[in-house]
mmCIF file with all atom_site columns, C-alpha atoms in Angstrom:
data_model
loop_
_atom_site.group_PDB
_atom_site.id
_atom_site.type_symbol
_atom_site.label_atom_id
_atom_site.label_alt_id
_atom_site.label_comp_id
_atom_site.label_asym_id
_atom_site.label_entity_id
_atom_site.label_seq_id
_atom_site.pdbx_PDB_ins_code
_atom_site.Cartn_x
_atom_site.Cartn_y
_atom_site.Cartn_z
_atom_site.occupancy
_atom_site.B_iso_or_equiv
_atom_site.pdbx_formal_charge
_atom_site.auth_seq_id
_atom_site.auth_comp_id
_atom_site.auth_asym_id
_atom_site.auth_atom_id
_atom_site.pdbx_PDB_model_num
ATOM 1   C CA . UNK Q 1 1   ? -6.353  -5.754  -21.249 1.00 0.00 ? 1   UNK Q CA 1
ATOM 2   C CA . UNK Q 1 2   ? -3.028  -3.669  -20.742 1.00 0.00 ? 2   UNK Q CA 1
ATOM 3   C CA . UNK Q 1 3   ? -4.799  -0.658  -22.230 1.00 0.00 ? 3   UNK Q CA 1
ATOM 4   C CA . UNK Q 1 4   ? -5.009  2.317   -19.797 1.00 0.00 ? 4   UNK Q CA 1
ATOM 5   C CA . UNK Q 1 5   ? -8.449  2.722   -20.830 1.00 0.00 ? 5   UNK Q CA 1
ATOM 6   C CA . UNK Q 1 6   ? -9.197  -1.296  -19.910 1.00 0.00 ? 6   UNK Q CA 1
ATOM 7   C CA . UNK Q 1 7   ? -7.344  -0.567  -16.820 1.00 0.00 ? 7   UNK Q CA 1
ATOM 8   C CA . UNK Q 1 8   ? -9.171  2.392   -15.417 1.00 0.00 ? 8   UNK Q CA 1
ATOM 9   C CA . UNK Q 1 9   ? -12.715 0.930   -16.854 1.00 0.00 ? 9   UNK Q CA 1
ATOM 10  C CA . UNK Q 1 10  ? -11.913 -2.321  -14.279 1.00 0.00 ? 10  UNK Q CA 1
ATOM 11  C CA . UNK Q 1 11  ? -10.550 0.596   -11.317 1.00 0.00 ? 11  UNK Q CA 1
ATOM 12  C CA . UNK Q 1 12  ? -13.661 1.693   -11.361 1.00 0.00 ? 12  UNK Q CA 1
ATOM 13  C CA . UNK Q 1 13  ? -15.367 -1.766  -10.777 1.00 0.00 ? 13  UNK Q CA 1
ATOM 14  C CA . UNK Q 1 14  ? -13.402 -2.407  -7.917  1.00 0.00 ? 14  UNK Q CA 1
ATOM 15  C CA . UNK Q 1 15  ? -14.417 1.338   -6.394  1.00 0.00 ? 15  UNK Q CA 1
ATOM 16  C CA . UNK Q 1 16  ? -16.097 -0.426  -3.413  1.00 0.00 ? 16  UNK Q CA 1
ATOM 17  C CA . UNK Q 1 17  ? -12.829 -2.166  -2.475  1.00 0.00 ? 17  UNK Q CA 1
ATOM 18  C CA . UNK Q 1 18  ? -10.581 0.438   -2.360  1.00 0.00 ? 18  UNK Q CA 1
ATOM 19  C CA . UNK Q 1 19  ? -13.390 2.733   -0.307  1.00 0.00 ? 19  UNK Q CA 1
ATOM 20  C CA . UNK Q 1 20  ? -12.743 -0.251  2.219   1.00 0.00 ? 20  UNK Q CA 1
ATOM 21  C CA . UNK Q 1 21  ? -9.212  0.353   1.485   1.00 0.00 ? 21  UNK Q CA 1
ATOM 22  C CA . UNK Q 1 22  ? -9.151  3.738   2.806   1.00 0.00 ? 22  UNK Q CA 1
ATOM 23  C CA . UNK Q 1 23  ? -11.617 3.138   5.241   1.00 0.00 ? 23  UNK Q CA 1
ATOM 24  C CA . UNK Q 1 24  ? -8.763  0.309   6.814   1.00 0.00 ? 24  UNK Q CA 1
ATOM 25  C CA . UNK Q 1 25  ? -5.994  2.847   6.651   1.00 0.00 ? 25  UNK Q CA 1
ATOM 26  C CA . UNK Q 1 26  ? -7.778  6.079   7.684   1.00 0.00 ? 26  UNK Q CA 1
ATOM 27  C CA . UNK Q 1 27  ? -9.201  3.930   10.816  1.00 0.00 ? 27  UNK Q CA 1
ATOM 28  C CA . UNK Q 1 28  ? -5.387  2.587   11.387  1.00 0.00 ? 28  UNK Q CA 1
ATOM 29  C CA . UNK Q 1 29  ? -4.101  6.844   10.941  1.00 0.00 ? 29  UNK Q CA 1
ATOM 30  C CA . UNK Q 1 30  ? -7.135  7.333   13.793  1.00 0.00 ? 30  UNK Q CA 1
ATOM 31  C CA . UNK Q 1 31  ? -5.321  4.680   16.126  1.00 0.00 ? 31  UNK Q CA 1
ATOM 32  C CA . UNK Q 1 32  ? -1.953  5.215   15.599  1.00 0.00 ? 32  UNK Q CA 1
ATOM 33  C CA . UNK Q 1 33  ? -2.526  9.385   16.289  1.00 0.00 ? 33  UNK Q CA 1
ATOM 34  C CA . UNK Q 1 34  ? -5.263  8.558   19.396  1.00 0.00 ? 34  UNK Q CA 1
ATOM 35  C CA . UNK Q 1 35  ? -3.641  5.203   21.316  1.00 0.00 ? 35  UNK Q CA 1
ATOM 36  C CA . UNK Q 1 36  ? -0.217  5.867   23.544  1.00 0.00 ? 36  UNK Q CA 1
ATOM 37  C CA . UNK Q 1 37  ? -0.112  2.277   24.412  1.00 0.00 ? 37  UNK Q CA 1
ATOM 38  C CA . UNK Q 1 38  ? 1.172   1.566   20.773  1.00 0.00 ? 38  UNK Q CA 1
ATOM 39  C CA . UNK Q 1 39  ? 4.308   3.616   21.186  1.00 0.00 ? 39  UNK Q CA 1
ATOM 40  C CA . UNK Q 1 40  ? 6.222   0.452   22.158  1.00 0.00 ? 40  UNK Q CA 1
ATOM 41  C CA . UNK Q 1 41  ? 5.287   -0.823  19.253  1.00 0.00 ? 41  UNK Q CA 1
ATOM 42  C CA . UNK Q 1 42  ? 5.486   1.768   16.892  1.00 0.00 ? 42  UNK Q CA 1
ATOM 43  C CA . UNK Q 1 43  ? 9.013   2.720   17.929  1.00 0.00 ? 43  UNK Q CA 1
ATOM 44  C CA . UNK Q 1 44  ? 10.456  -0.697  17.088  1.00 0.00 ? 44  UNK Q CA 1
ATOM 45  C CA . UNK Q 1 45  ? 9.050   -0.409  13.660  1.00 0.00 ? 45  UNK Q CA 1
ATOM 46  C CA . UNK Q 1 46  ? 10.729  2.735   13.112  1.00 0.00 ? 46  UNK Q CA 1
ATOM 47  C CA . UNK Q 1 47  ? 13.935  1.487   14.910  1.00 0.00 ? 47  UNK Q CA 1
ATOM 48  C CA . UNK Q 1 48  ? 14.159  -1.072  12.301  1.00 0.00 ? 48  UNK Q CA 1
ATOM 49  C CA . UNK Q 1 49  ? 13.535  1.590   9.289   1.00 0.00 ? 49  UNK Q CA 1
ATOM 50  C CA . UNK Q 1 50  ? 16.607  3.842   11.080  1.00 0.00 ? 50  UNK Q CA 1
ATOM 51  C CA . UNK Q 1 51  ? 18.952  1.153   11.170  1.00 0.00 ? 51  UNK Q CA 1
ATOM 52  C CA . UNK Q 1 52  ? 18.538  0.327   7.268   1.00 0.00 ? 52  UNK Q CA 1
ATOM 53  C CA . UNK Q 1 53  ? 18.722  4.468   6.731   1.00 0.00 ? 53  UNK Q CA 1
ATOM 54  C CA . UNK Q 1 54  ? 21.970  4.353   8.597   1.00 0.00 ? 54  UNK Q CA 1
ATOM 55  C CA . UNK Q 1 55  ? 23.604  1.779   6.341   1.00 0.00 ? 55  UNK Q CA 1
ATOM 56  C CA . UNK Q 1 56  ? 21.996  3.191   2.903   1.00 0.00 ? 56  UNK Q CA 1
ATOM 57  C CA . UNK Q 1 57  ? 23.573  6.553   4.173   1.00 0.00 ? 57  UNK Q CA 1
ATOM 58  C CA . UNK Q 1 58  ? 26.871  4.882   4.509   1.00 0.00 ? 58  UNK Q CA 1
ATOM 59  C CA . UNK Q 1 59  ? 26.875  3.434   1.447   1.00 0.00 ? 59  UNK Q CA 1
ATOM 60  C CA . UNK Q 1 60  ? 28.942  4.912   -2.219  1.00 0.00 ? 60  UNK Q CA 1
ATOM 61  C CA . UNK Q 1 61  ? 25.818  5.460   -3.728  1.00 0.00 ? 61  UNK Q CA 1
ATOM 62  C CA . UNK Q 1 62  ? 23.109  6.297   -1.231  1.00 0.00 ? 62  UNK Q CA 1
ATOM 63  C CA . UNK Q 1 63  ? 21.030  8.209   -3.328  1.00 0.00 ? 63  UNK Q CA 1
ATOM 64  C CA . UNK Q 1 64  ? 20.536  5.021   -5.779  1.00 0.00 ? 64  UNK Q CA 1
ATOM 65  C CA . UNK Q 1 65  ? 20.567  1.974   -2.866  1.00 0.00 ? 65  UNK Q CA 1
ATOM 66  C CA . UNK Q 1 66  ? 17.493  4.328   -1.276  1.00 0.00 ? 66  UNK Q CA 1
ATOM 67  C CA . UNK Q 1 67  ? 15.917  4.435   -4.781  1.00 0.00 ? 67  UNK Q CA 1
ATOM 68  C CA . UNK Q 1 68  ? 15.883  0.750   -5.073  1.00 0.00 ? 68  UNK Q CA 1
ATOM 69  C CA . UNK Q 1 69  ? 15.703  0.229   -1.193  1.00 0.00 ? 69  UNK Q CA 1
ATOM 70  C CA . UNK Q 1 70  ? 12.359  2.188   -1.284  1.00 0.00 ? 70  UNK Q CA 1
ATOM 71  C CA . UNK Q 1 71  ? 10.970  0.755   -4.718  1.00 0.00 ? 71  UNK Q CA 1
ATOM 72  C CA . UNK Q 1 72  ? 11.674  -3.136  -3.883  1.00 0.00 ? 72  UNK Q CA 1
ATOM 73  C CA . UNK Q 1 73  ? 10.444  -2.715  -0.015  1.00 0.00 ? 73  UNK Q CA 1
ATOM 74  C CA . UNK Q 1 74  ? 6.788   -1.087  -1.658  1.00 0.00 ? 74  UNK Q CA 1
ATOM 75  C CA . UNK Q 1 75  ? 6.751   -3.271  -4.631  1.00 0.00 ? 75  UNK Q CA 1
ATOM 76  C CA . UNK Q 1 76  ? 6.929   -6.453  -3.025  1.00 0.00 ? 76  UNK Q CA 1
ATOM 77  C CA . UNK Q 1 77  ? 5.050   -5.970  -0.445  1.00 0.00 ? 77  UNK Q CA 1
ATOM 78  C CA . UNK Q 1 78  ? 2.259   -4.118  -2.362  1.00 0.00 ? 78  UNK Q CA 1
ATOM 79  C CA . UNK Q 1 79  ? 2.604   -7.500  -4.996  1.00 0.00 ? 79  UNK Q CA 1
ATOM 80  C CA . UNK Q 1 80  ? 2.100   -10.026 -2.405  1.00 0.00 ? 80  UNK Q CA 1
ATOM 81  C CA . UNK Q 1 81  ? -0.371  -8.186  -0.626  1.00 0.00 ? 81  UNK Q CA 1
ATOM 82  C CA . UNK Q 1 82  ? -2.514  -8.559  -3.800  1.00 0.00 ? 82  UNK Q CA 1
ATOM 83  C CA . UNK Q 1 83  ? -2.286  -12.167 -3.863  1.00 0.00 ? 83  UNK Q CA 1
ATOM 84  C CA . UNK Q 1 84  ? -1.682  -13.107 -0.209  1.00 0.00 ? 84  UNK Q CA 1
ATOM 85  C CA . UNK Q 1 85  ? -5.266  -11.728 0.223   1.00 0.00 ? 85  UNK Q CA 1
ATOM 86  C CA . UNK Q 1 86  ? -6.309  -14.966 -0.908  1.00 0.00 ? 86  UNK Q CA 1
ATOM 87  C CA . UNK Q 1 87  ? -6.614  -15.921 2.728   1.00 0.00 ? 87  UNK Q CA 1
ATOM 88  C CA . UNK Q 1 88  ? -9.592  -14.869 3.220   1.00 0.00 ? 88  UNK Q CA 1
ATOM 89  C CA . UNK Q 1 89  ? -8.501  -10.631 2.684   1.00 0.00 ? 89  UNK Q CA 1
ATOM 90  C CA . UNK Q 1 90  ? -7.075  -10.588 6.473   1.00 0.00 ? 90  UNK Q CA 1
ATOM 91  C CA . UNK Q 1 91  ? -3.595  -9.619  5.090   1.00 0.00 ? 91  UNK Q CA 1
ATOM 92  C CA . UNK Q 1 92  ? -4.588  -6.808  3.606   1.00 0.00 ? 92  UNK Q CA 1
ATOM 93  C CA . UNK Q 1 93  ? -6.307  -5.803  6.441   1.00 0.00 ? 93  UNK Q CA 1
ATOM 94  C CA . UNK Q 1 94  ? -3.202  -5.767  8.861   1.00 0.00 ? 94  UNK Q CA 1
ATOM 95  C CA . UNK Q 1 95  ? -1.214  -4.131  6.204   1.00 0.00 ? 95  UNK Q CA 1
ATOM 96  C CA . UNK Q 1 96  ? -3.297  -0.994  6.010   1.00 0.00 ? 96  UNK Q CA 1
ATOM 97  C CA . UNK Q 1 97  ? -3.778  -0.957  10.015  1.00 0.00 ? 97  UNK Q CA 1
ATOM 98  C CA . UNK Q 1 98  ? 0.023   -1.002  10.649  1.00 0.00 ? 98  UNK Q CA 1
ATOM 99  C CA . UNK Q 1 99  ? 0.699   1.800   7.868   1.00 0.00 ? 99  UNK Q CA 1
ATOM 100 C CA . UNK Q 1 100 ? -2.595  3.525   8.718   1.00 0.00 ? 100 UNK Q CA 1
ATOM 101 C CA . UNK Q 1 101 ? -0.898  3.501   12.853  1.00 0.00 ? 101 UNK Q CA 1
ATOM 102 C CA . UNK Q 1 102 ? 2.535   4.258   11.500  1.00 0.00 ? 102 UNK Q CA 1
ATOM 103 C CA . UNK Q 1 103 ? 1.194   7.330   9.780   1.00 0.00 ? 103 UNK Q CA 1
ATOM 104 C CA . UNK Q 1 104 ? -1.030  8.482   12.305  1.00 0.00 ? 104 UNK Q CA 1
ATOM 105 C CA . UNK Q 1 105 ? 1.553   8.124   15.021  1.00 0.00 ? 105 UNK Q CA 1
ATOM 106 C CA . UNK Q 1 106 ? 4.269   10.088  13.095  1.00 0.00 ? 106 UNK Q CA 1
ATOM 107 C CA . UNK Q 1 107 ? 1.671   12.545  12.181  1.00 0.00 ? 107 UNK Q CA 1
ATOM 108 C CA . UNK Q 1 108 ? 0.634   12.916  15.757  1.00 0.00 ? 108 UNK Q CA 1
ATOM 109 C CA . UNK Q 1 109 ? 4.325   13.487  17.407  1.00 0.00 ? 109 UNK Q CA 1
ATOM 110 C CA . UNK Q 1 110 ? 4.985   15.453  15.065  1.00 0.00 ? 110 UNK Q CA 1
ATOM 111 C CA . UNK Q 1 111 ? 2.134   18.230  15.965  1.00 0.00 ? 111 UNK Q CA 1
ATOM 112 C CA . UNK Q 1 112 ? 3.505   17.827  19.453  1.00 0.00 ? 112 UNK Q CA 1
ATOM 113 C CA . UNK Q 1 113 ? 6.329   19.738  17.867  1.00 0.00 ? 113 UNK Q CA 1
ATOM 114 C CA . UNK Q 1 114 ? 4.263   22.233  16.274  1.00 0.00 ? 114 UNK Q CA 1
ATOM 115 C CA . UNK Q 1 115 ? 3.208   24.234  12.516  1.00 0.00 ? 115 UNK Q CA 1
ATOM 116 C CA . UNK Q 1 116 ? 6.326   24.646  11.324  1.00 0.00 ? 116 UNK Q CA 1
ATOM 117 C CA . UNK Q 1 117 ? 7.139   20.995  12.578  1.00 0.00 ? 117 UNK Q CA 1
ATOM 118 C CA . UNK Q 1 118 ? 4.056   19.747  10.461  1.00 0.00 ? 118 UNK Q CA 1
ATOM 119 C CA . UNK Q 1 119 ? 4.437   21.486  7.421   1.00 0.00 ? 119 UNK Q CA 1
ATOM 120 C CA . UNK Q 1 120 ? 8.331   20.067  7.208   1.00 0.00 ? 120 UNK Q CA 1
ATOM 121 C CA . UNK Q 1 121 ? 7.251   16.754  7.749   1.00 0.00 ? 121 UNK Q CA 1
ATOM 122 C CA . UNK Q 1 122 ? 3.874   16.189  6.307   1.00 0.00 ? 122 UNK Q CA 1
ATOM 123 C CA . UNK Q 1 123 ? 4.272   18.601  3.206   1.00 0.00 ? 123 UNK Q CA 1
ATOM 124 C CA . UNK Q 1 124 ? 7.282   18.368  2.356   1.00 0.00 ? 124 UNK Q CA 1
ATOM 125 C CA . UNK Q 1 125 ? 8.405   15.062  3.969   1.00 0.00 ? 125 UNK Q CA 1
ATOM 126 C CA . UNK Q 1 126 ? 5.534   12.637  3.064   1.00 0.00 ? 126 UNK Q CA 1
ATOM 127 C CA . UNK Q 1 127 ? 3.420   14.470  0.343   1.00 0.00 ? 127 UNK Q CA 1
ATOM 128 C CA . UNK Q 1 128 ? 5.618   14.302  -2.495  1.00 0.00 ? 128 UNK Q CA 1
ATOM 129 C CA . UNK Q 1 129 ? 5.749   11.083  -2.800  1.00 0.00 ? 129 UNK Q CA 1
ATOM 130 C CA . UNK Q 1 130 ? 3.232   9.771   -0.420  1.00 0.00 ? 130 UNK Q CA 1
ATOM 131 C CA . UNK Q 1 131 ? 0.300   10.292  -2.465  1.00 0.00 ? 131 UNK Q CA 1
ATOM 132 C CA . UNK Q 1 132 ? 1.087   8.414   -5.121  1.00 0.00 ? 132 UNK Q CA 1
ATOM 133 C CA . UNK Q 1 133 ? 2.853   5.381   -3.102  1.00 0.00 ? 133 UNK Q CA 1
ATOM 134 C CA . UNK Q 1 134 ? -0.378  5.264   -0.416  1.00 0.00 ? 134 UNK Q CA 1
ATOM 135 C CA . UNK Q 1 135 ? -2.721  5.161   -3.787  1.00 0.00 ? 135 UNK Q CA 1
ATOM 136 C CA . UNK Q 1 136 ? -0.509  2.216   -4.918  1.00 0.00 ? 136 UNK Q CA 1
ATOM 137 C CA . UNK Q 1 137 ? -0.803  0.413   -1.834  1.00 0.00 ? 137 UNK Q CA 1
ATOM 138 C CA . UNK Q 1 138 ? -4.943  1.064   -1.438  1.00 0.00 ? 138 UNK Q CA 1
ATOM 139 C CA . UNK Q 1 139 ? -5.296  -0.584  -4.591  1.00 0.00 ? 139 UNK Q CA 1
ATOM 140 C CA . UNK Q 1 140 ? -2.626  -3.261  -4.138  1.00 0.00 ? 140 UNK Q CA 1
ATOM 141 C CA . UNK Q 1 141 ? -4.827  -3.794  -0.911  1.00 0.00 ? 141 UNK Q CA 1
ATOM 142 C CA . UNK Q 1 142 ? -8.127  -3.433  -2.670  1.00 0.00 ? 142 UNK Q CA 1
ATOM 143 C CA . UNK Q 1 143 ? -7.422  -6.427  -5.252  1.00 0.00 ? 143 UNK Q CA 1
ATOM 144 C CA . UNK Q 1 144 ? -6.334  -8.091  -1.911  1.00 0.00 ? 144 UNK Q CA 1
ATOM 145 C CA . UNK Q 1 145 ? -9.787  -8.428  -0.310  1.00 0.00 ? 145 UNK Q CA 1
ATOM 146 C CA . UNK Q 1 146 ? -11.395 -8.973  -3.530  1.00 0.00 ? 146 UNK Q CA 1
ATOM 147 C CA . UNK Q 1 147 ? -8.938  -12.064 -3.875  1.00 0.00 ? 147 UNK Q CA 1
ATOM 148 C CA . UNK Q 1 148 ? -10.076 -12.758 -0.482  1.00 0.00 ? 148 UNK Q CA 1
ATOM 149 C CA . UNK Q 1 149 ? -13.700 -12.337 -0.961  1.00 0.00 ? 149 UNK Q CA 1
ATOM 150 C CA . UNK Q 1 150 ? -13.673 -14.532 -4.065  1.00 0.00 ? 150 UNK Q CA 1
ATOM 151 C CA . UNK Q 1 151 ? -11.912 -17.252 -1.893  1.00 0.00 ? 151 UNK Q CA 1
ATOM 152 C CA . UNK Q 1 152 ? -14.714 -17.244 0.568   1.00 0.00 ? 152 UNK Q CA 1
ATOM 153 C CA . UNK Q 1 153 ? -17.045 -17.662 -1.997  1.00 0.00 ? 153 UNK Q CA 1
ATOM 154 C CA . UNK Q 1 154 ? -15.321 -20.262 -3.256  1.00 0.00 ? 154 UNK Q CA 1
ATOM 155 C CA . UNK Q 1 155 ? -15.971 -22.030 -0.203  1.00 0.00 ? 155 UNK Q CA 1
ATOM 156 C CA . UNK Q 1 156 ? -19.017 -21.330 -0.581  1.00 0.00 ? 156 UNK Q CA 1
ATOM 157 C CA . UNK Q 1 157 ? -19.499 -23.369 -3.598  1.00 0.00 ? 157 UNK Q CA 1
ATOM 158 C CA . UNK Q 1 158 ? -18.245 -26.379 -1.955  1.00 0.00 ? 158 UNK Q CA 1
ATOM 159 C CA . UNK Q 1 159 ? -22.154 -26.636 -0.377  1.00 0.00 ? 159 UNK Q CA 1
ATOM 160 C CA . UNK Q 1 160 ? -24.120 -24.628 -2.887  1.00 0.00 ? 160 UNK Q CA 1
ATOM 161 C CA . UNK Q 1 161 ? -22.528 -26.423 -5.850  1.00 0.00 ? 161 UNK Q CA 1
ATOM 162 C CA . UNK Q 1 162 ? -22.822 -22.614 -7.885  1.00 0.00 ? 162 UNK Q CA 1
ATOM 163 C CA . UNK Q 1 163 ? -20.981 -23.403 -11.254 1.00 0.00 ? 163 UNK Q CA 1
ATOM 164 C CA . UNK Q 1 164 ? -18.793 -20.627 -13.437 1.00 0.00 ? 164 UNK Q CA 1
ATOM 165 C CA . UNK Q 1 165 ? -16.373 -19.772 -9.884  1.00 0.00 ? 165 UNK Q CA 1
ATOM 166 C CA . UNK Q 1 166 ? -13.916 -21.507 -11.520 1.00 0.00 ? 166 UNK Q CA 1
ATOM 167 C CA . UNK Q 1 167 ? -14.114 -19.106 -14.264 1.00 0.00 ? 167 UNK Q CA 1
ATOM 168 C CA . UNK Q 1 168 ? -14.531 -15.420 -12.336 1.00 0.00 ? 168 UNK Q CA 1
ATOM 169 C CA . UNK Q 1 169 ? -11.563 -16.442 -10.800 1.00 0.00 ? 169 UNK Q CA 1
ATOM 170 C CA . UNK Q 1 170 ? -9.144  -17.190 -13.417 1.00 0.00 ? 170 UNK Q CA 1
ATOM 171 C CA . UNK Q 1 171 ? -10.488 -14.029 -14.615 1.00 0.00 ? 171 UNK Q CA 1
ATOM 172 C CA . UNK Q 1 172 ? -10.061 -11.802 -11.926 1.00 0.00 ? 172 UNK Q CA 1
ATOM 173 C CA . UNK Q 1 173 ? -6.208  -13.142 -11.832 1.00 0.00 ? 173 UNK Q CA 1
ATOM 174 C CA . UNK Q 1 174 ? -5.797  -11.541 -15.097 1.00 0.00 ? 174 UNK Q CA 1
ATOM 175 C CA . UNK Q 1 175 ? -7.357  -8.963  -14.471 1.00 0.00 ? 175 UNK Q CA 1
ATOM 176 C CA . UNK Q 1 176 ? -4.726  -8.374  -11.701 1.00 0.00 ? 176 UNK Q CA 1
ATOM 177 C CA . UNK Q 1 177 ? -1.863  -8.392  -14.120 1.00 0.00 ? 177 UNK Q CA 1
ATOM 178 C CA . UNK Q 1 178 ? -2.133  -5.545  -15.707 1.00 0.00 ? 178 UNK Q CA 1
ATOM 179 C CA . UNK Q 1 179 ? -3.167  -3.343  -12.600 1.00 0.00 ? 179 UNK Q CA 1
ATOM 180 C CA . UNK Q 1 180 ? 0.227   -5.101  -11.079 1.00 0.00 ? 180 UNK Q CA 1
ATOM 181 C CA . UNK Q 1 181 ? 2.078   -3.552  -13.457 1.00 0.00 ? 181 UNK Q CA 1
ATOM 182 C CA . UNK Q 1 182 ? 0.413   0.263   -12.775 1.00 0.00 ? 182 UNK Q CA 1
ATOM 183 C CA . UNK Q 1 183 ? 1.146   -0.073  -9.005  1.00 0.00 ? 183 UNK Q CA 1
ATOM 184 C CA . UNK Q 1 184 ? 4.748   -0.898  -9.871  1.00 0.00 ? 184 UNK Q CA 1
ATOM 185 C CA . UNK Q 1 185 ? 5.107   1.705   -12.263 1.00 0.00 ? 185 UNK Q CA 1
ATOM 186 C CA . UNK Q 1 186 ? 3.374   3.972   -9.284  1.00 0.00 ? 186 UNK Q CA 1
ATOM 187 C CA . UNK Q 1 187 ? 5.880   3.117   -7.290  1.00 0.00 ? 187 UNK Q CA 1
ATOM 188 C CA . UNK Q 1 188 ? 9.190   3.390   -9.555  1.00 0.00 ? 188 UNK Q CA 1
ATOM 189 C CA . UNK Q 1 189 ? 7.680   7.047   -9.740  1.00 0.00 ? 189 UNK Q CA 1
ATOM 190 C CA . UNK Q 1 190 ? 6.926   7.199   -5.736  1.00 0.00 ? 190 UNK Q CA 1
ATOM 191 C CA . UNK Q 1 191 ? 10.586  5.986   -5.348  1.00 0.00 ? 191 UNK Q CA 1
ATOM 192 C CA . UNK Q 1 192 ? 12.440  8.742   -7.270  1.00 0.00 ? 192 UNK Q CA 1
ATOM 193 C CA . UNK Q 1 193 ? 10.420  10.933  -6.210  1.00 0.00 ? 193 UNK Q CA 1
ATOM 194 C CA . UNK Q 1 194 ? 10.882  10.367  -2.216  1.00 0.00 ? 194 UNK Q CA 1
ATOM 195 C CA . UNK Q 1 195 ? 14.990  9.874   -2.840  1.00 0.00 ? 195 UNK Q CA 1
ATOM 196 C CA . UNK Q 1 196 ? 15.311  12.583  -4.479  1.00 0.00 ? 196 UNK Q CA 1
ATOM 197 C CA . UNK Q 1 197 ? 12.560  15.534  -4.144  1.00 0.00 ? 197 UNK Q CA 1
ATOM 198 C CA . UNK Q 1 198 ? 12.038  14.963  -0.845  1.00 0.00 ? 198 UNK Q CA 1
ATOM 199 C CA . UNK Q 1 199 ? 15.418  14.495  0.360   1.00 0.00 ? 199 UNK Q CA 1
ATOM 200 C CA . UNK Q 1 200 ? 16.025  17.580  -1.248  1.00 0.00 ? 200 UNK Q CA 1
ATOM 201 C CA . UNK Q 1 201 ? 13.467  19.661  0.385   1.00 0.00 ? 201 UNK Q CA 1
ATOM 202 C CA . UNK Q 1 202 ? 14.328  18.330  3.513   1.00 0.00 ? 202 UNK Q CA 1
ATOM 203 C CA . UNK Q 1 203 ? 17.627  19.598  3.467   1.00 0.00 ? 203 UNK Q CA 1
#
């Protein structure tokens, strides 16, 4: 089951979900890039993210607390997004909106500003390390409206009286353990890689 091969054969079943997955966050990029009424909004989430940058900076080691700062934010939230999804898939909904308008929104004040604006941001600022860490999260978020899905049908069994739900699901939470374990690795990786590469090129 922990098998890369067994891994990538049950990616590929779950292809449909993280199209959706994409779908979510490309349609939250759209918003956040298009919609000036969400800069109230928007700002206070990346008030909060400067405040914590301040005090990491601050810090004796702030090369290693951003590491771990980065990693542990991702990691749990990508984890319970899996599992929280279990209500019915609307958490992993929101979760890829608010990135998707987080992203879109930096992406779009930052053109304001112009190329060479956009090429220090986007391509060297997010790219590094945002490919693999926004893969990480569409499939933490895929498994999440799967979970989701299989809950509603669940319900659905209550007045159909279908037999072998029981079963799928118990399966499909297995299935999920191995996969949990890629998107952390993915994001160990994505970590470094933004506290270090990127900070770098930056400067």
């Amino acid at each position: 089951m922990f098998s890369p091969k067994e891994i990538l054969r049950h990616l590929q079943s779950m292809r449909h979900y993280i199209a959706f997955s994409t779908i979510f966050l490309l349609a939250g990029i759209v918003v956040g890039a298009t919609n000036p009424a969400l800069d109230s909004f928007i700002n206070s989430q990346l008030s909060g993210l400067k405040g914590v940058a301040e005090n990491i900076d601050s810090s004796s080691h702030p090369t290693l607390f951003l590491m771990l700062f980065i990693f542990f934010n991702n990691a749990i939230k990508a984890i319970l997004v899996m599992y929280v999804g279990s209500l019915f898939g609307l958490v992993p909904i929101a979760f890829l909106a608010i990135n998707g308008m987080l992203l879109g929104y930096l992406v779009h004040k930052t053109a304001e500003q112009g190329n060479e604006a956009v090429f220090t941001i986007v391509f060297k600022g997010l790219l590094p390390h945002g490919i693999i860490e926004i893969a990480a999260i569409i499939i933490a978020c895929a498994y999440g409206l799967r979970f989701g899905r299989m809950m509603l049908q669940g319900l659905g069994t209550l007045f159909t009286k279908r037999k072998g739900w029981g079963q799928e699901l118990e399966l499909f939470v297995m299935r999920t353990l191995p996969v949990m374990v890629l998107i952390v690795v993915m994001l160990v990786v994505a970590a470094v890689i933004e506290s270090t590469v990127t900070v770098w090129l930056l400067s």
